Tab-separated table of C-alpha atoms and ligand atoms in Angstrom:
chain	number	residue	atom	x	y	z
A	733	UNK	CA	-12.010	19.121	1.406
A	734	UNK	CA	-12.393	15.746	-0.312
A	735	UNK	CA	-11.230	13.551	2.599
A	736	UNK	CA	-12.377	15.500	5.654
A	737	UNK	CA	-11.831	13.399	8.828
A	738	UNK	CA	-11.333	10.160	6.897
A	739	UNK	CA	-9.057	7.717	8.749
A	740	UNK	CA	-6.324	6.462	6.424
A	741	UNK	CA	-3.475	3.945	6.735
A	742	UNK	CA	-0.539	4.265	4.304
A	743	UNK	CA	2.186	1.603	4.440
A	744	UNK	CA	5.630	2.813	3.447
A	745	UNK	CA	4.402	6.319	4.276
A	746	UNK	CA	7.770	7.593	5.494
A	747	UNK	CA	9.255	7.950	2.029
A	748	UNK	CA	8.730	8.173	-1.715
A	749	UNK	CA	5.233	7.800	-3.119
A	750	UNK	CA	3.881	6.896	0.361
A	751	UNK	CA	4.876	10.235	1.887
A	752	UNK	CA	3.716	12.088	-1.258
A	753	UNK	CA	0.255	10.519	-0.974
A	754	UNK	CA	0.213	11.188	2.797
A	755	UNK	CA	0.877	14.898	2.188
A	756	UNK	CA	-1.791	15.106	-0.534
A	757	UNK	CA	-4.379	13.294	1.629
A	758	UNK	CA	-3.630	15.290	4.798
A	759	UNK	CA	-4.117	18.522	2.823
A	760	UNK	CA	-7.577	17.212	1.869
A	761	UNK	CA	-8.451	16.779	5.558
A	762	UNK	CA	-7.603	13.083	6.144
A	763	UNK	CA	-6.168	11.802	9.432
A	764	UNK	CA	-3.227	9.808	8.132
A	765	UNK	CA	-1.442	6.972	9.932
A	766	UNK	CA	1.822	6.321	8.142
A	767	UNK	CA	3.426	2.930	8.754
A	768	UNK	CA	7.099	2.324	8.075
A	769	UNK	CA	10.330	0.695	9.223
A	770	UNK	CA	12.193	3.989	8.971
A	771	UNK	CA	11.612	5.674	12.341
A	772	UNK	CA	13.553	8.861	11.697
A	773	UNK	CA	11.794	9.668	8.408
A	774	UNK	CA	8.477	8.412	9.796
A	775	UNK	CA	8.562	10.835	12.712
A	776	UNK	CA	9.673	13.694	10.448
A	777	UNK	CA	6.879	13.104	7.915
A	778	UNK	CA	4.274	12.706	10.703
A	779	UNK	CA	5.364	16.038	12.247
A	780	UNK	CA	4.913	17.689	8.842
A	781	UNK	CA	1.470	16.089	8.360
A	782	UNK	CA	0.360	17.246	11.826
A	783	UNK	CA	0.779	20.886	10.720
A	784	UNK	CA	-2.179	20.426	8.358
A	785	UNK	CA	-3.909	17.415	9.955
A	786	UNK	CA	-3.177	17.336	13.719
A	787	UNK	CA	-4.375	13.752	14.320
A	788	UNK	CA	-1.940	12.198	11.853
A	789	UNK	CA	0.478	9.668	13.380
A	790	UNK	CA	3.512	7.518	12.643
A	791	UNK	CA	3.426	3.786	13.476
A	792	UNK	CA	6.756	1.993	13.407
A	793	UNK	CA	6.352	-1.525	12.024
A	794	UNK	CA	8.210	-4.108	9.986
A	795	UNK	CA	5.639	-5.327	7.487
A	796	UNK	CA	7.437	-8.658	7.128
A	797	UNK	CA	6.283	-9.537	10.676
A	798	UNK	CA	3.145	-11.147	9.353
A	799	UNK	CA	1.633	-12.212	12.662
A	800	UNK	CA	1.769	-8.608	13.951
A	801	UNK	CA	0.158	-6.876	10.969
A	802	UNK	CA	-3.288	-6.802	12.620
A	803	UNK	CA	-1.764	-4.566	15.350
A	804	UNK	CA	-1.485	-1.756	12.771
A	805	UNK	CA	-5.228	-1.840	12.117
A	806	UNK	CA	-5.953	-2.238	15.865
A	807	UNK	CA	-3.840	0.840	16.692
A	808	UNK	CA	-5.534	2.986	14.055
A	809	UNK	CA	-9.064	1.924	15.020
A	810	UNK	CA	-8.254	2.552	18.688
A	811	UNK	CA	-6.982	6.045	17.837
A	812	UNK	CA	-9.613	7.145	15.295
A	813	UNK	CA	-12.547	4.848	16.163
A	814	UNK	CA	-12.839	3.820	12.498
A	815	UNK	CA	-10.952	3.080	9.283
A	816	UNK	CA	-11.973	4.370	5.880
A	817	UNK	CA	-8.948	3.923	3.615
A	818	UNK	CA	-6.155	1.328	3.488
A	819	UNK	CA	-3.252	2.116	1.149
A	820	UNK	CA	-0.861	-0.825	0.656
A	821	UNK	CA	2.075	1.041	-0.832
A	822	UNK	CA	5.280	-0.421	0.707
A	823	UNK	CA	7.202	-2.976	-1.359
A	824	UNK	CA	10.920	-3.677	-1.667
A	825	UNK	CA	12.468	-4.975	-4.905
A	826	UNK	CA	15.686	-6.567	-6.189
A	827	UNK	CA	16.867	-7.132	-9.738
A	828	UNK	CA	17.989	-10.662	-10.613
A	829	UNK	CA	17.902	-12.622	-13.902
A	830	UNK	CA	15.081	-15.190	-14.104
A	831	UNK	CA	17.419	-18.215	-14.034
A	832	UNK	CA	19.290	-16.900	-10.982
A	833	UNK	CA	16.211	-15.972	-8.921
A	834	UNK	CA	16.231	-17.897	-5.647
A	835	UNK	CA	13.540	-18.940	-3.206
A	836	UNK	CA	14.918	-16.233	-0.923
A	837	UNK	CA	14.406	-13.574	-3.636
A	838	UNK	CA	10.823	-14.769	-4.109
A	839	UNK	CA	10.186	-14.767	-0.341
A	840	UNK	CA	11.690	-11.267	0.002
A	841	UNK	CA	9.311	-9.822	-2.576
A	842	UNK	CA	6.219	-11.630	-1.337
A	843	UNK	CA	7.035	-10.872	2.325
A	844	UNK	CA	7.567	-7.121	1.777
A	845	UNK	CA	4.704	-6.571	-0.706
A	846	UNK	CA	2.170	-9.333	-1.257
A	847	UNK	CA	1.617	-10.716	2.257
A	848	UNK	CA	1.350	-7.322	4.005
A	849	UNK	CA	-1.243	-6.315	1.388
A	850	UNK	CA	-3.196	-9.572	1.825
A	851	UNK	CA	-3.165	-9.677	5.645
A	852	UNK	CA	-3.825	-5.951	6.122
A	853	UNK	CA	-6.816	-6.218	3.782
A	854	UNK	CA	-8.162	-9.115	5.878
A	855	UNK	CA	-7.631	-7.215	9.167
A	856	UNK	CA	-9.159	-4.034	7.746
A	857	UNK	CA	-12.214	-5.727	6.205
A	858	UNK	CA	-14.665	-5.460	9.179
A	859	UNK	CA	-13.893	-1.741	9.576
A	860	UNK	CA	-14.016	-1.018	5.832
A	861	UNK	CA	-17.384	-2.809	5.703
A	862	UNK	CA	-18.641	-0.493	8.441
A	863	UNK	CA	-17.337	2.666	6.731
A	864	UNK	CA	-17.974	1.556	3.091
A	865	UNK	CA	-14.298	2.318	2.678
A	866	UNK	CA	-11.568	1.952	0.072
A	867	UNK	CA	-8.438	-0.072	-0.535
A	868	UNK	CA	-5.663	1.259	-2.773
A	869	UNK	CA	-3.001	-1.276	-3.778
A	870	UNK	CA	0.129	-0.893	-5.881
A	871	UNK	CA	1.136	-2.505	-9.178
A	872	UNK	CA	4.154	-1.944	-11.411
A	873	UNK	CA	5.069	-1.904	-15.069
A	874	UNK	CA	7.526	-4.607	-14.008
A	875	UNK	CA	4.592	-6.992	-13.570
A	876	UNK	CA	2.264	-5.597	-16.219
A	877	UNK	CA	4.935	-5.861	-18.932
A	878	UNK	CA	7.143	-8.615	-17.504
A	879	UNK	CA	10.204	-6.388	-17.369
A	880	UNK	CA	13.568	-8.171	-17.434
A	881	UNK	CA	15.285	-9.022	-14.102
A	882	UNK	CA	12.091	-8.528	-12.090
A	883	UNK	CA	10.848	-12.126	-11.686
A	884	UNK	CA	10.068	-12.030	-7.960
A	885	UNK	CA	8.824	-8.430	-7.864
A	886	UNK	CA	6.741	-8.830	-11.045
A	887	UNK	CA	5.160	-12.012	-9.641
A	888	UNK	CA	4.303	-10.371	-6.320
A	889	UNK	CA	2.896	-7.270	-8.066
A	890	UNK	CA	0.628	-9.285	-10.372
A	891	UNK	CA	-0.439	-11.426	-7.379
A	892	UNK	CA	-1.453	-8.173	-5.640
A	893	UNK	CA	-3.498	-7.172	-8.708
A	894	UNK	CA	-5.138	-10.589	-8.760
A	895	UNK	CA	-6.281	-10.519	-5.115
A	896	UNK	CA	-7.371	-6.886	-5.510
A	897	UNK	CA	-9.761	-7.947	-8.268
A	898	UNK	CA	-11.082	-10.878	-6.203
A	899	UNK	CA	-11.699	-8.556	-3.226
A	900	UNK	CA	-13.326	-5.982	-5.541
A	901	UNK	CA	-15.757	-8.672	-6.702
A	902	UNK	CA	-16.468	-10.008	-3.189
A	903	UNK	CA	-16.608	-6.685	-1.310
A	904	UNK	CA	-18.492	-4.572	-3.865
A	905	UNK	CA	-21.795	-5.533	-2.233
A	906	UNK	CA	-20.590	-3.892	1.014
A	907	UNK	CA	-19.747	-0.634	-0.742
A	908	UNK	CA	-15.980	-1.218	-0.423
A	909	UNK	CA	-13.962	-0.356	-3.519
A	910	UNK	CA	-10.544	-1.851	-4.232
A	911	UNK	CA	-8.378	-0.231	-6.893
A	912	UNK	CA	-4.760	-0.307	-7.964
A	913	UNK	CA	-2.270	2.390	-8.957
A	914	UNK	CA	0.627	1.567	-11.280
A	915	UNK	CA	2.955	4.561	-10.865
A	916	UNK	CA	6.193	5.966	-12.142
A	917	UNK	CA	7.677	8.527	-9.753
A	918	UNK	CA	11.099	9.673	-8.623
A	919	UNK	CA	11.654	8.406	-5.074
A	920	UNK	CA	14.629	7.480	-2.872
A	921	UNK	CA	13.988	3.803	-3.751
A	922	UNK	CA	14.134	4.523	-7.499
A	923	UNK	CA	17.143	6.820	-7.077
A	924	UNK	CA	19.150	4.105	-5.287
A	925	UNK	CA	18.065	1.505	-7.841
A	926	UNK	CA	18.931	3.807	-10.798
A	927	UNK	CA	22.543	3.980	-9.640
A	928	UNK	CA	22.832	0.191	-9.665
A	929	UNK	CA	20.967	-0.302	-12.959
A	930	UNK	CA	21.450	2.873	-15.055
A	931	UNK	CA	20.545	1.190	-18.383
A	932	UNK	CA	17.182	-0.093	-17.115
A	933	UNK	CA	16.497	3.293	-15.567
A	934	UNK	CA	17.172	5.124	-18.857
A	935	UNK	CA	15.132	2.549	-20.788
A	936	UNK	CA	12.091	3.170	-18.571
A	937	UNK	CA	12.120	6.967	-18.844
A	938	UNK	CA	12.835	6.886	-22.609
A	939	UNK	CA	9.495	5.042	-23.001
A	940	UNK	CA	7.492	7.603	-21.009
A	941	UNK	CA	5.590	9.841	-23.478
A	942	UNK	CA	5.704	12.690	-20.951
A	943	UNK	CA	9.518	12.318	-20.778
A	944	UNK	CA	9.829	12.808	-17.037
A	945	UNK	CA	9.523	10.908	-13.785
A	946	UNK	CA	6.359	11.635	-11.829
A	947	UNK	CA	6.308	13.598	-8.585
A	948	UNK	CA	5.022	11.567	-5.595
A	949	UNK	CA	2.796	14.318	-4.171
A	950	UNK	CA	1.800	16.292	-7.282
A	951	UNK	CA	1.349	13.432	-9.770
A	952	UNK	CA	0.475	10.347	-7.686
A	953	UNK	CA	-1.119	12.142	-4.682
A	954	UNK	CA	-4.231	13.435	-6.511
A	955	UNK	CA	-4.969	9.976	-7.937
A	956	UNK	CA	-4.773	8.471	-4.435
A	957	UNK	CA	-7.052	11.282	-3.151
A	958	UNK	CA	-9.558	10.475	-5.909
A	959	UNK	CA	-9.519	6.736	-5.097
A	960	UNK	CA	-9.928	7.472	-1.367
A	961	UNK	CA	-12.778	9.931	-1.895
A	962	UNK	CA	-16.495	9.595	-2.596
A	963	UNK	CA	-15.714	10.605	-6.217
A	964	UNK	CA	-14.564	7.051	-7.007
A	965	UNK	CA	-17.393	5.203	-5.195
A	966	UNK	CA	-18.591	3.533	-8.409
A	967	UNK	CA	-15.126	2.429	-9.541
A	968	UNK	CA	-13.612	-0.861	-8.355
A	969	UNK	CA	-11.156	-3.527	-9.495
A	970	UNK	CA	-9.406	-1.050	-11.777
A	971	UNK	CA	-5.708	-0.447	-12.420
A	972	UNK	CA	-5.009	3.272	-12.801
A	973	UNK	CA	-1.851	4.030	-14.774
A	974	UNK	CA	-0.123	7.016	-13.119
A	975	UNK	CA	2.948	6.672	-15.308
A	976	UNK	CA	3.073	9.545	-17.804
A	977	UNK	CA	1.472	7.316	-20.452
A	978	UNK	CA	4.202	4.674	-20.340
A	979	UNK	CA	1.800	1.731	-20.502
A	980	UNK	CA	-1.555	2.172	-22.224
A	981	UNK	CA	-3.980	-0.610	-21.324
A	982	UNK	CA	-6.424	-1.138	-24.188
B	488	LIG	N1	8.629	4.742	-7.807
B	488	LIG	C1	8.265	4.153	-8.952
B	488	LIG	O1	8.570	4.628	-10.052
B	488	LIG	C2	7.475	2.891	-8.906
B	488	LIG	C3	6.940	2.442	-7.723
B	488	LIG	N2	6.107	1.357	-7.740
B	488	LIG	C4	5.478	0.924	-6.492
B	488	LIG	O2	4.992	2.073	-5.775
B	488	LIG	C5	5.119	1.859	-4.372
B	488	LIG	C6	5.981	2.945	-3.730
B	488	LIG	O3	7.248	2.957	-4.360
B	488	LIG	P1	8.430	3.935	-3.892
B	488	LIG	O4	7.873	5.105	-3.183
B	488	LIG	O5	9.279	4.132	-5.086
B	488	LIG	O6	9.214	3.025	-2.838
B	488	LIG	P2	10.408	3.452	-1.858
B	488	LIG	O7	11.324	2.269	-1.846
B	488	LIG	O8	10.967	4.790	-2.220
B	488	LIG	O9	9.661	3.585	-0.465
B	488	LIG	C7	9.119	2.475	0.156
B	488	LIG	C8	8.850	2.759	1.628
B	488	LIG	O10	8.464	1.515	2.216
B	488	LIG	C9	9.198	1.322	3.421
B	488	LIG	N3	9.386	-0.119	3.642
B	488	LIG	C10	10.095	-0.991	2.880
B	488	LIG	N4	10.078	-2.202	3.446
B	488	LIG	C11	9.339	-2.106	4.589
B	488	LIG	C12	8.976	-3.023	5.616
B	488	LIG	N5	9.384	-4.284	5.593
B	488	LIG	N6	8.234	-2.573	6.643
B	488	LIG	C13	7.837	-1.274	6.715
B	488	LIG	N7	8.160	-0.361	5.762
B	488	LIG	C14	8.902	-0.773	4.721
B	488	LIG	C15	10.526	2.033	3.187
B	488	LIG	O11	11.163	2.365	4.417
B	488	LIG	C16	10.084	3.250	2.387
B	488	LIG	O12	9.741	4.337	3.229
B	488	LIG	C17	5.707	0.443	-4.220
B	488	LIG	O13	4.650	-0.490	-4.115
B	488	LIG	C18	6.437	0.238	-5.534
B	488	LIG	O14	6.605	-1.128	-5.833
B	488	LIG	C19	5.800	0.681	-8.876
B	488	LIG	C20	6.343	1.071	-10.058
B	488	LIG	C21	7.235	2.186	-10.168
B	489	LIG	C1	10.395	0.346	-9.062
B	489	LIG	C2	9.578	-0.110	-10.202
B	489	LIG	O1	8.678	-0.891	-10.031
B	489	LIG	C3	9.822	0.379	-11.498
B	489	LIG	C4	10.781	1.455	-11.706
B	489	LIG	O2	9.185	-0.088	-12.429
């Protein structure tokens, strides 16, 4: 097992890519703490994880409550006595034209994605230093390519990539690696969004060489397992494209 007994936090772990990664990591032996607003799904996913990894737990939290984010790390360290992997996956998005994007739209994207990533990384740092652990953050083609109608989300995603690279440079000497996944996968979030914006949805999949949406557990899960495992110890500051070849960084 690649992650035997590793203590992992996954934000947004009750649904979509978060729950897919949680399943993949639990099957590799990790104790997974999933953090989410959605209590019903959170409890259901945790019960499923406990069948393969009995110490896995659900923590209900609203990641926009910035001053309480450290409680997530405190809870996990109290339960497991350590922290090896922090996965900052949760992020909510809205589609608005550039000229109509408001301060509130910007705040919404930074408060659901960027600030939780930033503050959880700060809270986790002493424990990751002790365990020579890993951080896995999330990017998007929206930011990498500047996709239309994604001003706030694209800005927050590229800000996450920027601080990930800074942390990779500063924390490398402690044996902590910080990497980024840019995924494409069919999730409840994407499904809801596809109904509101069918043209954008079709445009994205038509550009995917593999001509399908990824599966959260089967396609994104193994990449998260790799980044959480010893196999990626000498890799940091990298953006891994788990998107069926949609964007090829050269
Ligand atoms: N699915 C895709 O094709 C793509 C996804 N991404 C990124 O991958 C990551 C996962 O995406 P999906 O699984 O599609 O998202 P999703 O919207 O399906 O799931 C997000 C999860 O985060 C939780 N969440 C949202 N706001 C929260 C808050 N304030 N506090 C606590 N939990 C909260 C939701 O309840 C949900 O369980 C995100 O960072 C997203 O931006 C990037 C590009 C494409
Ligand atoms: C949700 C998202 O970031 C997409 C589809 O690029």
